[in-house]
Amino acid sequence: MLNIAVCVSGGGTNLQAIIDAIDDGTITNTRIVAVISNNSGAYALERAKKHGIEGVCITPKQFETRESFNRAFLEKIDSYQADLIVLAGFLVVLPEIMIKKYRNHIINIHPSLIPSFCGTGYYGLKVHEGVLERGVKVTGATVHFVDEGTDTGPIILQQPVMVEQDDTPQVLQRRVMEQAEWKILPQAIDLIANKKVSVQNGKVIIDTTCL
Ligand code: GAR
């Protein structure tokens, strides 16, 4: 059984996709041991509560220094003894010590086809006047392992999504979630839970036998 801790900051639709996929058997051999939010008002915490999952809030604002937050955050994560940490819209930069300790045991969902539209200080689709920069026609989402860089870790799954001419940022963001994020994040967790994923020379290899 893969024990996962899910880190969130906002609405938690990706968390919901994971909960639903566990409930309907799309994800097997997996249990959510905790939902951790840096935002006490995050609707994701409500979603956890509704499903009887432990939810906690820990935020840098509660601490005098970033260092003390980092220490407390790592202690909190350690306390759940999770096999996998899932960043599902978690908008806090992880302490480096945690990335080292949990190498290849932290995954993130990012709303673009990495390496397009990623990097420091950038979260979400990079939209300008209602469409992706320079009129990009295809976007999507990526699930990747987290390393010391920003959106630079080994890629596990990607799903493209078409951009329509009259898309608003909201319409496009919703399509990326529906057609990509809510599918590939549960799928990646299921692959990991069933030991189908390994990292070799910085690249993810998926065992496709018996899929
Ligand atoms: C999702 O679109 C996710 O890809 C994005 O935040 C949103 C969270 O939505 N994550 C990032 O931008 C991280 N770089 P949710 O709370 O409804 O799951």
mmCIF file of N, CA, C and O and ligand atoms in Angstrom, residues 10-14 88-89 91 109-111 123-124 177 181, ligand 1:
data_model
loop_
_atom_site.group_PDB
_atom_site.id
_atom_site.type_symbol
_atom_site.label_atom_id
_atom_site.label_comp_id
_atom_site.label_asym_id
_atom_site.label_seq_id
_atom_site.Cartn_x
_atom_site.Cartn_y
_atom_site.Cartn_z
ATOM 1 N N GLY A 10 -5.026 25.618 -2.641
ATOM 2 C CA GLY A 10 -6.250 26.308 -3.076
ATOM 3 C C GLY A 10 -7.473 25.424 -3.122
ATOM 4 O O GLY A 10 -7.788 24.698 -2.177
ATOM 5 N N GLY A 11 -8.129 25.442 -4.277
ATOM 6 C CA GLY A 11 -9.424 24.778 -4.420
ATOM 7 C C GLY A 11 -9.385 23.272 -4.270
ATOM 8 O O GLY A 11 -10.359 22.647 -3.843
ATOM 9 N N GLY A 12 -8.291 22.666 -4.660
ATOM 10 C CA GLY A 12 -8.141 21.226 -4.456
ATOM 11 C C GLY A 12 -8.880 20.349 -5.445
ATOM 12 O O GLY A 12 -9.256 19.217 -5.120
ATOM 13 N N THR A 13 -9.058 20.837 -6.696
ATOM 14 C CA THR A 13 -9.720 19.959 -7.670
ATOM 15 C C THR A 13 -8.831 18.763 -8.025
ATOM 16 O O THR A 13 -9.338 17.677 -8.314
ATOM 17 N N ASN A 14 -7.531 18.960 -8.001
ATOM 18 C CA ASN A 14 -6.640 17.819 -8.253
ATOM 19 C C ASN A 14 -6.690 16.827 -7.091
ATOM 20 O O ASN A 14 -6.654 15.613 -7.304
ATOM 21 N N ALA A 88 -0.173 19.034 -5.246
ATOM 22 C CA ALA A 88 -1.355 19.197 -6.100
ATOM 23 C C ALA A 88 -1.797 20.658 -6.016
ATOM 24 O O ALA A 88 -2.730 21.000 -5.301
ATOM 25 N N GLY A 89 -1.043 21.512 -6.732
ATOM 26 C CA GLY A 89 -1.336 22.946 -6.650
ATOM 27 C C GLY A 89 -0.761 23.557 -5.387
ATOM 28 O O GLY A 89 -1.352 24.459 -4.797
ATOM 29 N N LEU A 91 1.748 25.911 -3.655
ATOM 30 C CA LEU A 91 2.488 27.066 -4.163
ATOM 31 C C LEU A 91 3.562 27.552 -3.186
ATOM 32 O O LEU A 91 3.791 28.751 -3.031
ATOM 33 N N ILE A 109 2.180 18.395 -10.108
ATOM 34 C CA ILE A 109 1.406 18.596 -11.343
ATOM 35 C C ILE A 109 1.602 20.039 -11.772
ATOM 36 O O ILE A 109 1.469 20.960 -10.968
ATOM 37 N N HIS A 110 1.959 20.205 -13.048
ATOM 38 C CA HIS A 110 2.206 21.554 -13.565
ATOM 39 C C HIS A 110 1.329 21.788 -14.795
ATOM 40 O O HIS A 110 1.264 20.933 -15.684
ATOM 41 N N PRO A 111 0.674 22.965 -14.871
ATOM 42 C CA PRO A 111 -0.285 23.184 -15.950
ATOM 43 C C PRO A 111 0.319 23.669 -17.256
ATOM 44 O O PRO A 111 -0.110 24.674 -17.818
ATOM 45 N N TYR A 123 3.510 30.480 -11.946
ATOM 46 C CA TYR A 123 2.587 29.401 -11.628
ATOM 47 C C TYR A 123 1.410 29.474 -12.569
ATOM 48 O O TYR A 123 0.824 30.521 -12.768
ATOM 49 N N GLY A 124 1.037 28.421 -13.146
ATOM 50 C CA GLY A 124 -0.144 28.387 -13.996
ATOM 51 C C GLY A 124 0.187 28.703 -15.433
ATOM 52 O O GLY A 124 1.341 28.864 -15.810
ATOM 53 N N MET A 177 -7.298 21.440 -16.989
ATOM 54 C CA MET A 177 -7.580 20.599 -15.814
ATOM 55 C C MET A 177 -8.378 19.367 -16.214
ATOM 56 O O MET A 177 -8.006 18.242 -15.899
ATOM 57 N N GLU A 181 -4.884 17.493 -16.351
ATOM 58 C CA GLU A 181 -4.438 17.361 -14.957
ATOM 59 C C GLU A 181 -5.173 16.270 -14.187
ATOM 60 O O GLU A 181 -4.542 15.434 -13.528
HETATM 61 C C1 GAR B 1 -3.569 23.441 -10.893
HETATM 62 O O1 GAR B 1 -3.864 23.979 -12.153
HETATM 63 C C2 GAR B 1 -2.104 23.037 -10.848
HETATM 64 O O2 GAR B 1 -1.643 22.519 -12.042
HETATM 65 C C3 GAR B 1 -1.475 24.370 -10.515
HETATM 66 O O3 GAR B 1 -2.312 24.936 -9.539
HETATM 67 C C4 GAR B 1 -3.656 24.518 -9.806
HETATM 68 C C5 GAR B 1 -4.277 23.998 -8.523
HETATM 69 O O4 GAR B 1 -5.650 23.744 -8.698
HETATM 70 N N1 GAR B 1 -0.117 24.195 -10.034
HETATM 71 C C6 GAR B 1 0.868 25.037 -10.352
HETATM 72 O O5 GAR B 1 0.687 26.022 -11.037
HETATM 73 C C7 GAR B 1 2.228 24.685 -9.766
HETATM 74 N N2 GAR B 1 3.279 25.283 -10.522
HETATM 75 P P1 GAR B 1 -6.452 22.852 -7.649
HETATM 76 O O6 GAR B 1 -6.189 23.418 -6.263
HETATM 77 O O7 GAR B 1 -7.904 23.018 -8.056
HETATM 78 O O8 GAR B 1 -5.988 21.426 -7.774
#
